[in-house]
Tab-separated table of C-alpha atoms in Angstrom:
chain	number	residue	atom	x	y	z
A	1	MET	CA	-16.570	-22.210	23.716
A	2	ARG	CA	-20.001	-22.064	23.613
A	3	LEU	CA	-21.802	-22.403	20.180
A	4	THR	CA	-23.460	-18.555	20.275
A	5	ARG	CA	-19.866	-17.705	20.482
A	6	VAL	CA	-18.859	-19.319	17.249
A	7	LEU	CA	-21.000	-17.941	14.945
A	8	PHE	CA	-20.916	-13.825	17.287
A	9	ALA	CA	-17.257	-13.690	17.063
A	10	THR	CA	-15.690	-12.236	13.696
A	11	PRO	CA	-14.286	-14.170	11.257
A	12	LYS	CA	-10.050	-12.678	10.508
A	13	LEU	CA	-9.898	-11.358	6.933
A	14	PRO	CA	-7.026	-11.350	5.020
A	15	LYS	CA	-6.317	-9.448	2.252
A	16	SER	CA	-5.980	-12.325	-0.227
A	17	TRP	CA	-8.550	-13.868	1.476
A	18	SER	CA	-11.397	-11.911	0.845
A	19	ASN	CA	-9.939	-12.280	-3.009
A	20	PHE	CA	-11.836	-8.083	-3.590
A	21	PRO	CA	-10.260	-5.474	-6.668
A	22	GLU	CA	-7.673	-3.846	-5.540
A	23	ARG	CA	-9.315	-1.120	-6.324
A	24	TYR	CA	-12.459	-1.708	-3.990
A	25	ILE	CA	-10.939	-2.078	-1.270
A	26	LYS	CA	-8.981	1.597	-1.545
A	27	ARG	CA	-11.994	3.166	-1.464
A	28	SER	CA	-13.719	1.621	0.862
A	29	MET	CA	-10.707	2.573	3.131
A	30	GLU	CA	-10.498	6.477	1.382
A	31	GLU	CA	-11.782	9.457	3.320
A	32	ILE	CA	-12.748	11.939	0.738
A	33	GLU	CA	-13.073	15.946	2.525
A	34	TYR	CA	-14.635	17.579	-0.483
A	35	LYS	CA	-14.542	16.175	-4.142
A	36	THR	CA	-16.658	19.031	-7.122
A	37	PRO	CA	-19.558	17.975	-8.299
A	38	VAL	CA	-18.813	16.263	-11.634
A	39	GLY	CA	-19.633	18.711	-14.894
A	40	ARG	CA	-17.410	20.789	-17.193
A	41	GLN	CA	-17.237	23.852	-14.698
A	42	TYR	CA	-15.336	22.595	-12.122
A	43	ARG	CA	-11.534	22.158	-11.601
A	44	ARG	CA	-11.650	18.471	-11.131
A	45	ALA	CA	-10.024	18.060	-7.359
A	46	VAL	CA	-10.681	16.294	-4.181
A	47	ILE	CA	-9.747	17.584	-0.556
A	48	LYS	CA	-8.997	14.173	1.130
A	49	ARG	CA	-6.983	12.647	3.736
A	50	PRO	CA	-3.108	11.463	2.380
A	51	ASP	CA	-2.763	7.360	2.535
A	52	SER	CA	0.338	8.196	4.327
A	53	ASP	CA	-1.798	8.733	7.262
A	54	PHE	CA	-3.669	6.151	7.608
A	55	VAL	CA	-2.055	2.905	9.737
A	56	TYR	CA	-2.239	-0.269	9.360
A	57	GLY	CA	-3.175	-2.961	12.741
A	58	LEU	CA	-5.235	-5.969	13.223
A	59	ASP	CA	-8.239	-5.186	11.068
A	60	ARG	CA	-8.440	-5.472	7.439
A	61	PRO	CA	-8.781	-1.652	5.776
A	62	TRP	CA	-12.759	-2.469	4.353
A	63	THR	CA	-13.721	-3.166	7.800
A	64	ASP	CA	-15.596	-1.165	10.504
A	65	GLY	CA	-12.358	-1.800	13.291
A	66	PHE	CA	-9.704	0.166	10.593
A	67	LYS	CA	-11.309	2.632	10.334
A	68	LYS	CA	-12.473	3.252	14.448
A	69	PHE	CA	-8.523	2.606	14.226
A	70	ASN	CA	-7.877	5.666	11.901
A	71	GLU	CA	-10.361	7.920	13.386
A	72	PRO	CA	-10.722	10.775	11.769
A	73	GLY	CA	-8.848	14.188	12.731
A	74	LYS	CA	-6.120	11.272	14.729
A	75	LEU	CA	-2.595	11.805	13.720
A	76	ASN	CA	-0.692	9.247	13.185
A	77	ARG	CA	3.008	8.663	12.482
A	78	PRO	CA	4.081	7.000	10.082
A	79	GLN	CA	5.971	3.797	10.499
A	80	ILE	CA	9.026	2.266	10.210
A	81	ILE	CA	8.806	-1.297	7.607
A	82	GLU	CA	11.130	-3.142	6.282
A	83	PRO	CA	10.100	-3.425	3.051
A	84	VAL	CA	10.527	-8.258	2.549
A	85	PRO	CA	10.353	-11.107	0.240
A	86	GLU	CA	7.126	-12.009	0.294
A	87	LEU	CA	8.233	-15.627	1.825
A	88	PHE	CA	5.102	-16.661	4.445
A	89	PHE	CA	1.986	-17.674	4.054
A	90	LYS	CA	-1.242	-18.570	5.745
A	91	GLY	CA	-0.524	-21.993	6.940
A	92	ASP	CA	3.212	-22.032	7.308
A	93	ARG	CA	4.796	-23.910	9.812
A	94	VAL	CA	7.008	-21.576	11.792
A	95	GLN	CA	8.970	-21.186	14.542
A	96	ILE	CA	9.111	-18.027	17.687
A	97	LEU	CA	11.765	-16.984	18.142
A	98	VAL	CA	11.115	-14.161	20.627
A	99	GLY	CA	8.608	-13.635	23.725
A	100	LYS	CA	6.987	-16.600	26.714
A	101	ASP	CA	6.208	-18.515	23.680
A	102	LYS	CA	9.683	-18.744	21.971
A	103	GLY	CA	10.553	-21.857	20.585
A	104	LYS	CA	7.876	-23.251	20.650
A	105	GLN	CA	6.238	-23.765	16.403
A	106	GLY	CA	1.827	-23.751	15.518
A	107	ILE	CA	0.587	-22.289	11.810
A	108	VAL	CA	0.071	-19.043	10.707
A	109	ASN	CA	-3.459	-18.093	10.494
A	110	TYR	CA	-3.382	-14.335	9.645
A	111	ILE	CA	-1.129	-12.345	8.142
A	112	VAL	CA	-1.060	-8.586	7.825
A	113	LYS	CA	1.218	-7.776	4.649
A	114	GLU	CA	1.549	-4.345	5.810
A	115	ARG	CA	3.460	-4.461	8.662
A	116	ASN	CA	5.053	-7.366	7.930
A	117	TRP	CA	3.067	-9.051	10.270
A	118	VAL	CA	1.964	-13.255	11.758
A	119	CYS	CA	-0.781	-14.700	13.460
A	120	VAL	CA	0.433	-17.685	14.907
A	121	SER	CA	-2.866	-19.614	15.147
A	122	GLY	CA	-2.845	-19.827	19.816
A	123	LEU	CA	1.003	-19.298	20.298
A	124	ASN	CA	1.610	-15.764	21.911
A	125	CYS	CA	-1.865	-15.287	23.481
A	126	LYS	CA	-2.298	-12.008	24.907
A	127	HIS	CA	-5.451	-12.584	27.861
A	128	GLU	CA	-7.598	-10.114	28.400
A	129	ILE	CA	-10.293	-9.603	31.218
A	130	SER	CA	-14.038	-8.467	30.199
A	131	LYS	CA	-18.007	-8.451	31.128
A	132	ASN	CA	-19.932	-10.418	29.891
A	133	PHE	CA	-23.655	-9.242	28.662
A	134	GLU	CA	-24.750	-11.229	31.908
A	135	GLY	CA	-22.498	-8.700	34.168
A	136	LYS	CA	-19.466	-11.801	34.194
A	137	LYS	CA	-16.366	-11.581	33.618
A	138	ILE	CA	-15.270	-13.178	30.361
A	139	VAL	CA	-10.906	-14.315	29.506
A	140	GLN	CA	-10.720	-13.174	25.406
A	141	VAL	CA	-7.101	-14.711	23.908
A	142	ILE	CA	-5.708	-12.693	21.603
A	143	GLU	CA	-3.136	-13.194	19.438
A	144	GLN	CA	-0.880	-10.808	19.410
A	145	PRO	CA	1.364	-10.219	16.020
A	146	LEU	CA	4.663	-10.957	15.442
A	147	VAL	CA	7.005	-9.282	13.088
A	148	MET	CA	8.301	-11.437	9.972
A	149	PHE	CA	11.965	-13.272	10.023
A	150	GLU	CA	12.373	-10.955	12.962
A	151	GLN	CA	10.693	-12.795	15.789
A	152	VAL	CA	9.046	-15.479	13.454
A	153	ALA	CA	10.790	-17.622	11.395
A	154	LEU	CA	10.024	-20.266	8.843
A	155	VAL	CA	10.246	-24.231	9.485
A	156	ASP	CA	12.737	-26.684	7.487
A	157	PRO	CA	10.214	-29.468	6.821
A	158	THR	CA	13.264	-32.373	6.404
A	159	ASP	CA	14.404	-31.219	10.113
A	160	GLU	CA	11.816	-29.187	11.520
A	161	ARG	CA	13.959	-27.071	12.916
A	162	ALA	CA	13.685	-23.369	12.076
A	163	CYS	CA	15.376	-22.196	9.663
A	164	LYS	CA	16.302	-19.476	7.190
A	165	ALA	CA	14.363	-19.132	3.378
A	166	GLN	CA	14.852	-18.279	-0.035
A	167	TRP	CA	13.395	-17.959	-3.739
A	168	ARG	CA	15.107	-20.231	-6.146
A	169	TYR	CA	13.808	-20.997	-10.168
A	170	THR	CA	13.993	-24.945	-10.175
A	171	GLU	CA	14.890	-25.932	-14.389
A	172	ASN	CA	11.639	-25.962	-15.431
A	173	ASN	CA	11.552	-22.243	-14.110
A	174	GLU	CA	9.311	-22.857	-11.707
A	175	ARG	CA	9.623	-20.238	-8.596
A	176	VAL	CA	9.987	-22.470	-5.114
A	177	ARG	CA	10.664	-21.574	-2.239
A	178	ILE	CA	13.683	-23.421	-0.270
A	179	SER	CA	15.015	-23.703	3.104
A	180	LEU	CA	18.971	-21.790	3.063
A	181	ARG	CA	20.508	-24.660	4.959
A	182	SER	CA	19.363	-28.002	3.422
A	183	GLY	CA	18.397	-27.015	0.096
A	184	ARG	CA	15.050	-28.309	0.054
A	185	GLU	CA	11.931	-26.908	-0.551
A	186	ILE	CA	9.453	-25.859	1.294
A	187	PRO	CA	6.033	-26.466	-0.707
A	188	ILE	CA	2.933	-23.636	-0.156
A	189	PRO	CA	0.178	-25.076	1.676
A	190	LEU	CA	-2.713	-25.422	-0.044
A	191	THR	CA	-4.279	-22.731	2.638
A	192	ALA	CA	-2.896	-19.965	1.149
A	193	GLU	CA	-4.970	-20.252	-1.985
A	194	GLU	CA	-7.830	-20.128	0.117
A	195	THR	CA	-10.644	-17.094	-0.659
A	196	TYR	CA	-14.211	-16.321	0.877
A	197	ASP	CA	-15.021	-17.689	-2.565
A	198	TYR	CA	-13.134	-20.697	-3.111
A	199	LYS	CA	-11.650	-23.380	-0.466
A	200	THR	CA	-9.135	-24.385	-3.447
A	201	ARG	CA	-9.183	-22.999	-7.498
A	202	ASN	CA	-10.586	-26.164	-8.053
A	203	THR	CA	-12.610	-26.677	-6.403
A	204	TYR	CA	-15.097	-23.689	-6.645
A	205	LYS	CA	-18.874	-24.217	-7.469
A	206	ASN	CA	-19.408	-22.821	-10.481
A	207	GLN	CA	-22.016	-19.443	-10.104
A	208	PRO	CA	-24.849	-19.391	-12.245
A	209	LYS	CA	-23.632	-15.935	-14.249
A	210	ASP	CA	-20.256	-16.428	-14.542
A	211	THR	CA	-18.861	-17.831	-17.856
A	212	SER	CA	-18.114	-21.672	-17.575
A	213	ALA	CA	-14.116	-23.009	-18.151
A	214	ALA	CA	-14.917	-24.673	-20.922
A	215	ASP	CA	-16.605	-21.154	-22.830
A	216	LEU	CA	-13.472	-19.242	-20.972
A	217	VAL	CA	-11.065	-21.146	-23.573
A	218	LYS	CA	-13.244	-21.450	-26.366
A	219	ILE	CA	-10.771	-19.372	-29.165
A	220	THR	CA	-13.478	-17.775	-31.275
A	221	PHE	CA	-11.157	-15.021	-32.846
A	222	LEU	CA	-10.113	-15.293	-36.670
A	223	PRO	CA	-7.951	-12.542	-37.455
A	224	LYS	CA	-9.503	-10.163	-41.039
A	225	LEU	CA	-8.751	-6.631	-42.222
A	226	ALA	CA	-10.885	-4.846	-40.691
A	227	THR	CA	-11.693	-2.603	-37.751
A	228	PHE	CA	-14.000	-2.897	-35.316
A	229	GLU	CA	-16.860	-0.833	-36.143
A	230	MET	CA	-16.562	-2.237	-39.323
A	231	ASP	CA	-17.226	-6.355	-38.567
A	232	ILE	CA	-20.173	-5.543	-36.411
A	233	MET	CA	-21.677	-3.730	-39.005
A	234	GLU	CA	-21.419	-6.095	-41.804
A	235	GLU	CA	-22.893	-8.766	-39.159
A	236	HIS	CA	-25.541	-6.764	-38.607
A	237	GLY	CA	-25.936	-5.639	-42.500
A	238	ILE	CA	-25.346	-1.720	-41.764
A	239	LYS	CA	-24.051	-0.029	-44.573
A	240	ASP	CA	-22.025	2.997	-43.966
A	241	ASP	CA	-20.640	5.134	-47.664
A	242	ARG	CA	-20.535	8.019	-46.828
A	243	ILE	CA	-17.841	10.072	-46.805
A	244	PRO	CA	-16.141	12.023	-44.209
A	245	ALA	CA	-14.737	15.768	-44.421
A	246	GLU	CA	-11.648	16.265	-44.056
A	247	PHE	CA	-10.545	17.802	-40.245
A	248	TYR	CA	-7.318	18.431	-38.810
A	249	TRP	CA	-6.039	17.220	-35.654
A	250	TYR	CA	-4.703	19.525	-33.222
B	1	MET	CA	-31.213	-6.299	4.797
B	2	SER	CA	-35.703	-6.459	4.629
B	3	ALA	CA	-36.845	-2.742	4.712
B	4	LEU	CA	-34.378	-3.459	1.514
B	5	VAL	CA	-35.609	-5.845	0.136
B	6	ARG	CA	-40.068	-4.379	1.202
B	7	ARG	CA	-38.755	-1.688	-1.216
B	8	MET	CA	-37.245	-3.225	-3.928
B	9	SER	CA	-40.484	-5.483	-3.821
B	10	ALA	CA	-42.981	-2.216	-3.835
B	11	LEU	CA	-40.999	-0.993	-6.675
B	12	LEU	CA	-42.055	-4.210	-8.954
B	13	ILE	CA	-45.828	-3.859	-7.764
B	14	GLN	CA	-46.500	-0.758	-7.345
B	15	PRO	CA	-45.085	1.816	-9.640
B	16	LYS	CA	-45.576	5.920	-8.457
B	17	GLY	CA	-48.188	6.765	-9.771
B	18	SER	CA	-48.181	7.769	-13.702
B	19	LEU	CA	-44.926	7.393	-14.494
B	20	LEU	CA	-44.991	2.928	-15.673
B	21	ARG	CA	-48.198	0.849	-15.340
B	22	PHE	CA	-48.249	-3.025	-15.828
B	23	SER	CA	-51.741	-3.200	-16.116
B	24	ALA	CA	-54.323	-0.922	-17.683
B	25	VAL	CA	-57.747	-2.454	-17.458
B	26	ALA	CA	-59.331	0.237	-15.685
B	27	GLU	CA	-57.728	2.533	-17.156
B	28	LYS	CA	-58.861	1.670	-20.277
B	29	SER	CA	-62.728	1.148	-19.207
B	30	ASP	CA	-62.017	5.141	-18.654
B	31	VAL	CA	-61.420	5.968	-21.399
B	32	LYS	CA	-64.775	3.877	-23.096
B	33	GLN	CA	-66.995	5.644	-21.282
B	34	SER	CA	-66.674	9.172	-22.199
B	35	GLY	CA	-67.764	7.300	-25.805
B	36	ASP	CA	-66.095	10.592	-28.490
B	37	VAL	CA	-63.459	10.037	-30.321
B	38	GLU	CA	-60.991	9.885	-29.627
B	39	LYS	CA	-58.637	12.246	-30.193
B	40	LYS	CA	-54.845	12.721	-30.504
B	41	SER	CA	-54.345	13.693	-26.699
B	42	ASP	CA	-55.845	10.478	-26.192
B	43	LYS	CA	-54.308	8.199	-28.677
B	44	THR	CA	-51.054	8.853	-27.285
B	45	ARG	CA	-51.933	8.514	-23.711
B	46	ARG	CA	-53.649	5.055	-24.115
B	47	GLU	CA	-49.647	4.047	-25.792
B	48	LYS	CA	-48.016	4.881	-22.609
B	49	GLN	CA	-50.536	3.259	-20.589
B	50	ASN	CA	-50.608	-0.487	-22.201
B	51	PHE	CA	-46.740	-0.225	-20.739
B	52	THR	CA	-47.339	-4.517	-19.973
B	53	ASN	CA	-43.239	-5.520	-20.661
B	54	VAL	CA	-42.672	-6.037	-17.394
B	55	GLU	CA	-40.750	-8.726	-18.020
B	56	GLY	CA	-37.865	-5.525	-18.949
B	57	LEU	CA	-38.270	-3.580	-16.283
B	58	LYS	CA	-37.366	-6.777	-13.812
B	59	GLN	CA	-34.326	-7.100	-15.244
B	60	PHE	CA	-32.975	-4.316	-13.520
B	61	PHE	CA	-33.308	-5.700	-9.975
B	62	ASP	CA	-31.315	-8.570	-8.727
B	63	GLU	CA	-34.246	-11.292	-8.884
B	64	ASP	CA	-32.459	-14.400	-7.674
B	65	ASN	CA	-30.775	-13.368	-4.589
B	66	PHE	CA	-33.393	-11.103	-3.001
B	67	PHE	CA	-32.712	-12.558	-0.311
B	68	GLU	CA	-29.204	-12.906	0.145
B	69	ASP	CA	-26.731	-10.566	3.277
B	70	ARG	CA	-23.726	-12.756	0.793
B	71	VAL	CA	-23.459	-12.362	-3.063
B	72	ARG	CA	-20.734	-14.772	-4.725
B	73	SER	CA	-19.267	-14.174	-7.784
B	74	GLY	CA	-16.522	-15.564	-10.726
B	75	ARG	CA	-13.273	-12.959	-10.685
B	76	SER	CA	-13.577	-9.611	-13.832
B	77	TRP	CA	-11.931	-10.629	-17.267
B	78	ASN	CA	-8.674	-11.113	-18.145
B	79	LEU	CA	-7.075	-8.967	-21.537
B	80	ASP	CA	-5.987	-12.175	-22.588
B	81	GLU	CA	-9.167	-14.450	-22.369
B	82	LEU	CA	-11.303	-11.396	-24.398
B	83	ARG	CA	-8.226	-11.901	-27.202
B	84	ILE	CA	-9.255	-14.554	-27.847
B	85	LYS	CA	-13.428	-14.258	-28.757
B	86	SER	CA	-14.572	-12.774	-31.935
B	87	ASN	CA	-15.884	-9.241	-32.575
B	88	SER	CA	-19.324	-10.619	-32.067
B	89	ASP	CA	-18.905	-11.715	-28.993
B	90	LEU	CA	-17.312	-9.137	-27.657
B	91	HIS	CA	-19.912	-7.207	-28.242
B	92	LYS	CA	-22.376	-9.332	-26.679
B	93	LEU	CA	-20.222	-9.522	-24.220
B	94	TRP	CA	-20.568	-5.653	-23.764
B	95	TYR	CA	-23.957	-5.650	-23.541
B	96	VAL	CA	-23.945	-7.944	-20.907
B	97	LEU	CA	-21.699	-6.493	-18.394
B	98	LEU	CA	-23.860	-3.043	-19.361
B	99	LYS	CA	-26.861	-4.518	-17.843
B	100	GLU	CA	-24.886	-5.854	-15.822
B	101	LYS	CA	-24.241	-2.121	-13.908
B	102	ASN	CA	-27.360	-1.285	-14.637
B	103	MET	CA	-28.902	-3.690	-12.411
B	104	LEU	CA	-25.854	-2.622	-9.698
B	105	LEU	CA	-26.889	0.661	-9.842
B	106	THR	CA	-29.935	0.321	-9.170
B	107	LEU	CA	-30.182	-2.121	-6.275
B	108	GLN	CA	-26.207	0.589	-4.730
B	109	ALA	CA	-29.519	3.334	-4.971
B	110	ALA	CA	-31.625	1.553	-3.521
B	111	ALA	CA	-29.747	0.508	-0.811
B	112	LYS	CA	-28.530	4.121	-0.146
B	113	GLU	CA	-32.415	5.119	-0.375
B	114	ALA	CA	-32.942	2.619	2.532
B	115	VAL	CA	-30.032	3.145	4.576
B	116	GLU	CA	-28.935	-0.587	4.429
B	117	VAL	CA	-25.662	-2.114	3.288
B	118	MET	CA	-25.847	-3.221	-0.442
B	119	PRO	CA	-24.328	-7.573	-0.340
B	120	ASN	CA	-21.712	-7.583	-1.655
B	121	GLU	CA	-20.830	-4.005	-3.370
B	122	GLU	CA	-17.699	-5.632	-4.968
B	123	ARG	CA	-19.652	-6.382	-7.615
B	124	ILE	CA	-19.572	-3.048	-9.454
B	125	ASP	CA	-15.558	-2.805	-9.613
B	126	ARG	CA	-15.464	-6.777	-10.878
B	127	VAL	CA	-17.639	-5.130	-14.277
B	128	GLU	CA	-15.913	-2.225	-14.379
B	129	ILE	CA	-13.081	-3.779	-14.376
B	130	SER	CA	-13.953	-6.096	-17.450
B	131	MET	CA	-15.448	-3.192	-19.033
B	132	GLU	CA	-12.656	-1.440	-19.390
B	133	ASN	CA	-9.988	-3.972	-20.245
B	134	LEU	CA	-12.726	-4.831	-22.515
B	135	GLU	CA	-12.575	-1.469	-24.341
B	136	LEU	CA	-8.875	-1.489	-24.352
B	137	VAL	CA	-8.956	-5.089	-26.315
B	138	VAL	CA	-10.957	-3.059	-28.996
B	139	ARG	CA	-8.489	-0.404	-29.619
B	140	GLU	CA	-5.520	-2.692	-29.354
B	141	ARG	CA	-7.861	-4.436	-33.011
B	142	ASN	CA	-8.525	-0.451	-34.499
B	143	LYS	CA	-5.279	-0.315	-33.874
B	144	ALA	CA	-3.768	-2.813	-35.660
B	145	TYR	CA	-6.201	-2.326	-38.518
B	146	PHE	CA	-4.829	1.248	-39.457
B	147	ASP	CA	-1.417	0.708	-38.762
B	148	LEU	CA	-1.099	-1.567	-40.956
B	149	GLU	CA	-3.898	0.166	-43.355
B	150	VAL	CA	-3.454	4.105	-43.166
B	151	GLY	CA	0.111	4.774	-41.421
B	152	GLU	CA	-1.542	5.940	-37.905
B	153	THR	CA	-2.589	5.331	-35.160
B	154	GLY	CA	-6.380	5.362	-35.605
B	155	GLU	CA	-6.938	7.397	-31.741
B	156	GLN	CA	-6.958	10.776	-30.940
B	157	PRO	CA	-3.410	12.463	-30.568
B	158	VAL	CA	-1.936	13.154	-27.657
B	159	PHE	CA	0.829	16.217	-27.905
B	160	VAL	CA	3.496	18.327	-25.903
B	161	HIS	CA	1.444	22.258	-25.425
B	162	THR	CA	2.857	25.116	-23.677
B	163	ASN	CA	0.071	26.992	-23.068
B	164	TRP	CA	-0.380	30.734	-21.697
B	165	MET	CA	1.585	31.033	-18.790
B	166	GLY	CA	4.787	28.575	-20.529
B	167	LEU	CA	4.252	25.732	-18.221
B	168	GLN	CA	4.469	22.318	-20.824
B	169	THR	CA	1.207	20.160	-20.554
B	170	LEU	CA	-0.249	17.469	-23.040
B	171	ARG	CA	-3.351	18.165	-24.294
B	172	VAL	CA	-5.447	15.745	-25.798
B	173	ALA	CA	-5.849	17.159	-30.034
B	174	THR	CA	-9.840	17.171	-30.748
B	175	PRO	CA	-10.876	17.275	-34.783
B	176	HIS	CA	-11.266	20.467	-36.912
B	177	TYR	CA	-12.335	21.459	-39.454
B	178	LEU	CA	-10.495	24.598	-39.724
B	179	PRO	CA	-6.098	24.457	-39.957
B	180	GLN	CA	-5.278	25.622	-36.831
B	181	ARG	CA	-3.255	29.257	-37.913
B	182	TYR	CA	-7.130	30.446	-39.680
B	183	ASN	CA	-9.419	28.785	-36.525
B	184	LYS	CA	-9.377	32.806	-34.879
B	185	SER	CA	-11.304	31.486	-31.635
B	186	PHE	CA	-10.349	28.664	-30.964
B	187	ASN	CA	-6.544	30.723	-31.551
B	188	GLU	CA	-8.038	33.303	-28.785
B	189	ARG	CA	-9.012	29.925	-26.300
B	190	HIS	CA	-5.222	28.690	-27.036
B	191	PRO	CA	-3.087	31.572	-26.811
B	192	LEU	CA	0.465	31.511	-27.129
B	193	PRO	CA	3.186	31.868	-24.094
B	194	PHE	CA	3.880	35.312	-23.371
B	195	ASN	CA	8.053	34.978	-23.893
B	196	ASP	CA	8.226	38.198	-21.090
B	197	ARG	CA	9.841	39.204	-18.500
B	198	ASN	CA	7.543	38.478	-15.460
B	199	GLN	CA	6.775	35.480	-18.053
B	200	SER	CA	10.195	34.173	-17.587
B	201	TRP	CA	10.628	35.145	-13.540
B	202	PHE	CA	7.713	32.961	-12.663
B	203	LEU	CA	9.162	30.077	-14.725
B	204	ASN	CA	12.564	29.831	-13.150
B	205	HIS	CA	10.908	30.570	-9.296
B	206	TYR	CA	8.049	27.392	-9.991
B	207	ARG	CA	11.121	25.337	-11.446
B	208	GLU	CA	13.733	26.123	-8.220
B	209	LYS	CA	10.551	25.698	-6.013
B	210	ARG	CA	9.959	22.287	-7.662
B	211	SER	CA	13.802	20.980	-7.728
B	212	ALA	CA	13.333	22.036	-4.059
B	213	LEU	CA	9.803	19.385	-3.551
B	214	LYS	CA	11.716	16.267	-4.949
B	215	ARG	CA	15.125	17.102	-3.489
B	216	ARG	CA	13.037	16.866	-0.380
B	217	GLU	CA	11.822	14.800	-0.871
B	218	SER	CA	15.057	12.239	-2.244
B	219	ASN	CA	16.355	13.626	1.448
B	220	ARG	CA	12.976	11.541	2.608
B	221	ALA	CA	13.550	8.895	1.285
B	222	THR	CA	17.880	8.500	2.233
B	223	ARG	CA	16.907	9.594	6.131
B	224	HIS	CA	14.061	6.472	6.219
B	225	VAL	CA	16.123	4.144	4.778
B	226	CYS	CA	19.689	4.574	7.410
B	227	ARG	CA	16.128	4.565	9.462
B	228	LEU	CA	15.312	1.555	8.297
B	229	LEU	CA	19.427	0.020	8.155
B	230	ARG	CA	20.066	1.413	11.929
B	231	ARG	CA	17.206	-0.463	13.443
B	232	ASN	CA	17.747	-3.578	11.705
B	233	PRO	CA	22.085	-3.611	9.695
B	234	ASN	CA	21.192	-6.736	8.541
B	235	ALA	CA	18.056	-5.506	6.547
B	236	ASP	CA	17.854	-7.330	2.717
B	237	ILE	CA	18.914	-5.138	0.874
B	238	ASP	CA	17.449	-6.833	-2.635
B	239	ALA	CA	14.000	-5.663	-1.258
B	240	LEU	CA	15.732	-2.512	-0.256
B	241	ARG	CA	16.886	-0.964	-4.304
B	242	GLU	CA	14.219	-2.300	-5.118
B	243	ARG	CA	11.599	-0.105	-3.080
B	244	TYR	CA	13.727	3.168	-2.653
B	245	PRO	CA	15.493	3.586	-6.436
B	246	THR	CA	16.379	6.590	-5.940
B	247	VAL	CA	18.199	6.307	-3.059
B	248	ASP	CA	22.009	5.174	-2.674
B	249	VAL	CA	21.584	1.935	-0.484
B	250	ASP	CA	24.632	0.248	-0.137
B	251	ALA	CA	26.081	3.738	0.523
B	252	GLU	CA	24.397	4.714	2.624
B	253	LYS	CA	24.672	1.407	4.222
B	254	ALA	CA	28.992	2.190	4.632
B	255	ARG	CA	28.849	5.748	5.569
B	256	LEU	CA	26.885	4.357	8.405
B	257	HIS	CA	29.038	1.871	9.187
B	258	TYR	CA	32.273	4.769	9.257
B	259	LYS	CA	30.205	6.887	12.089
B	260	GLY	CA	30.120	3.851	14.589
B	261	GLU	CA	26.155	3.428	13.926
B	262	ILE	CA	25.741	0.228	12.726
């Protein structure tokens, strides 16, 4: 593959990978039709597309692909999505249970929690023929999503066969993922920790505006019989002996 | 990005007309040429012209990342991290965050004007979350002091208020110098419920509609659970119970099994 093709390819962004605040994701995906201006004379009201109207695909909610998938005015039927425990992580070894790649094992490279979807690198692919800018035919290989538990299963690290998994607690009160067949722990891969900002938490490089780890942990709080305002006034030498007038709350 | 950068740098180098100026040399010489005794208006004009706090104004702009498309930033402050900091530290941190927020909002406005994408807009949310958490910690400390010393929370009380239509709403109380029974203007603005036939008719119908909505919602949830169970009879029962607390999942499963659907 040409290097330029690789550079042009848009990277897939699992929600956890982006490291965005939940509030930002919600704000970027909402479609507001009308919102009253800010002011006391207006009753606060927002006319917007309800959250249940959005259908999640392989694109993440803050991208243009998601907006194209959920065009304004497009009617979407509510999806039947089974609530499942969070057992699949990016970088897990899984076995495919259905389709032409049945029985093959691969590594998870993308997860859509909203649909219980998992993409396995290089497996369960669709071949799409399209033309490039020169008019030449090119074949795109696109990984198709698989439904968790129904179409893919986790692999037991002891015998490398598909297994059922569950969350359990150790004696030290740590939550671990175990295989139900052998009872062995299935460790969570390091790639699950990866985000837009770092590969692993320990290798995060401090940015100029970040607080250093040592400063973050330092305890400077001393209990004192004073409110916040009283303490700050004392520090700055502000004295206020005025007695506030009596008032009633209602 | 280039248009945005050009616009931002133009703002720094050439401020518009009579607003703010970084250097006032030419204007000063004009004043001297007139030769007259300085009037009050001239004096105030010169004070305006002598604005030289360029460094202060520059803090409204993200100078280090002018040409960057992506700006990396750390996460927001947690409650637990803020709880171990002293009052003066929190006071300082508040202004650090406020300055950062001002800078980001300036950048957002400039990007909007230039029809460009602002690099990493989620930074605004991160700063806002930190500020909200900081405010919560300060309120916690003040509440502890008032509980100990006065026996009250020291916060604005919130109580259930019956409005003129007979509907119960939450109202945040406000301080008043007069007791409520003597405060005529307040009582005019907040009339008592009618308690008459029309109102009881309205309330009956309102409650009926509300309960119908509630019933419909719970029925919808039950139907959804049944649909899920028909699709996959071996679905995780614990996860279903947790997700749909209003639905009796076991009873629905037994019913479907008895009907022979699963």
